[in-house]
């Protein structure tokens, strides 16, 4: 294998796999440690480690590292959200510290940029569509509110090691000005393809990388092979939306405005009634949380917020399993937490990577069920026609 990727949630894993697929890599995505040899160029481990206790997250990562001892790769890439993780209890810093120590390395780049989706880094500051992260609409994320845009400040709360800013003017003189030193992280400028190519050229001999999915395709270009996987056309589709992001809201609105069948669920919805609705509704149906059209600015201050979110996640997971058992062969899920929950309920653990629906959102085909299409979308990904466009694939 050329490359192993540890992604911190399920949609992040699909995102990473999608960018590798662009370069015709043979990619397999797994949600558990494989019990046998996997034949591929790139193996993506989609782990649910973003919002769990630090020790549990590190233990999951350690299991991947142990697996890679007998399945060596040229590069290991720790993939996290392109808007980073702004809470002091975030797991990005602890996991990176663990990886540096496990592999006895002195450095790792931190590269969360994904310019294609408006995420860029310059002088250590993370921007979203040209706006500093902490001043962008993402600052009010209910689970991970964005309180700072300067990555070294975010890392200082999570990691034991310092960060070095590497602006593009210093790319070519990096090795002259930065000899071997104690453990540290490097945060390079990355706002366009030229930056990505310079970063890979400078660090392509390193074993460990970290960041968003933007750098992955450029890293793999050093080891490009031709592999193509195609799947049969899906005929019955169910869309399950746990995300309440602005992007997902607009996608739901487009679906409704097209006259497509939809149903707004709430934490107290009766699951048997929802099952009946599926059976009566034909071949295309969308379920979404009724909270998506409410005011979520201070939602996480509501004492019932987290319990209601879990109830919605449970309902959507049950609907996904029911649809799968009732011959629906395309399942589209919006939201990272919801994607993880539904994938676990369906017990899918490895996937071939099919056609990309939007940047960072590929079709996943379970290796043991090649006639089923699974599309996992991070809440903020895709244009407003995303769900409708997915029906055409």
Steps between C-alpha positions, in 0.01 A plus 500: 500500500609853429294687754292445815256763621355529850186713476332626815144429387309317227431793268862606540608155386274518196630850428861378506422196286328719244803722446728197465259346250541808281857390436377152404625343820353165592347599832335289767323662794459300821329574830679226694845344495501246212544136593668415171724654238341791309616545141505872424718805451343694785325372810276750680404430861177688579501516879248676721757678716429872463274551799580210732725503810868553421620164632243309295597691185870431549432131561311476169788669318750270671315196365545635146870557565536143626328372185734702279803331656422192292350696208756777440425816304712785368288769667255518789254788479289611797197664342279739698242764421616789281356737762717332764375440856486808715423363844778457761383141540534434126677183393716631215787607726503189721491266200778686320712494816440126527598440136822700531595302808389160368710536185786693669462794262602861551244672282168485319330755279155630591318575178121533542454693176244396242501791252237336280251544784627841608724383787847657485793570731732799483750609767352242734147641473216277380250665266157392376414663167743781576363564850693409813358179645394656832313775313329266252151345529671184630587678826164388642538127429300328780760228569825676409459880522789678330657737753832576331635513144873477578598133487793527747253633760268205438788254522640661816189388689524143367867413445827489693710612201551838329392606152716660230337724237634442148388764251540443129792743476696265727412170327824473307722603791331281762785253543759777516316683776356207692754231587405194702331604821279362775150380425290766330225564247527694176208708372563592134311752290254319274253704296535344154631202302847652463533513878389136530755386244778693675407346834506146360828565320654626824371228733429198276765292677325542837303204633233691695269769363186660641226726375188518290446312178642774278862383516425130456458489124826688449684268736373195314610640163848378589367143484217514247351179358195442280213320673131553427199355680145534370171395653150427377243780490291550813119498465353586845637784712457612860663820630559539875602841633634533853695814414342841560771694316422787266609292200282202594205731565525640146526146359184397685322811371600417140366146544168628638470770233535231233193329642694201632364300793632610839420461869610715796567288808533609861650324805159356589404370155346153500734261318219268386324793334824590324541142377148513357577831330799343325289210373236738365729760345655352189861492387639837618452642850684738732483515881638798690501642851235765557768703679666586170256787439523636854740748662811302599716792612486400867369147454778337699399698809167317510517227764320259264719571197735202524234250605273610216789476252562141613131416458501638145818305424339181631184552292698563183716191563189284532357650181822424314496138613131465411551647153795269436291197593220623273696512175615862504838484329620860535537660843607864527591630846572861598701558817816343640354365824192366321715336232704321763192377684325373187809329361548322832138381509530364145826328600683613187873496572676521160418676175610547144505863389269589212418823320540835674169685545655824629848597619579268789182293465537172309263210454600217734431142393516240779747230399252226593196676344604644161144595399458744790605867486585692818566874484622664822508878497650732758237757589675793331586322174321518166306768313127557551412244229716227655223254590336544160830456317572184700182347355650526153811294578 
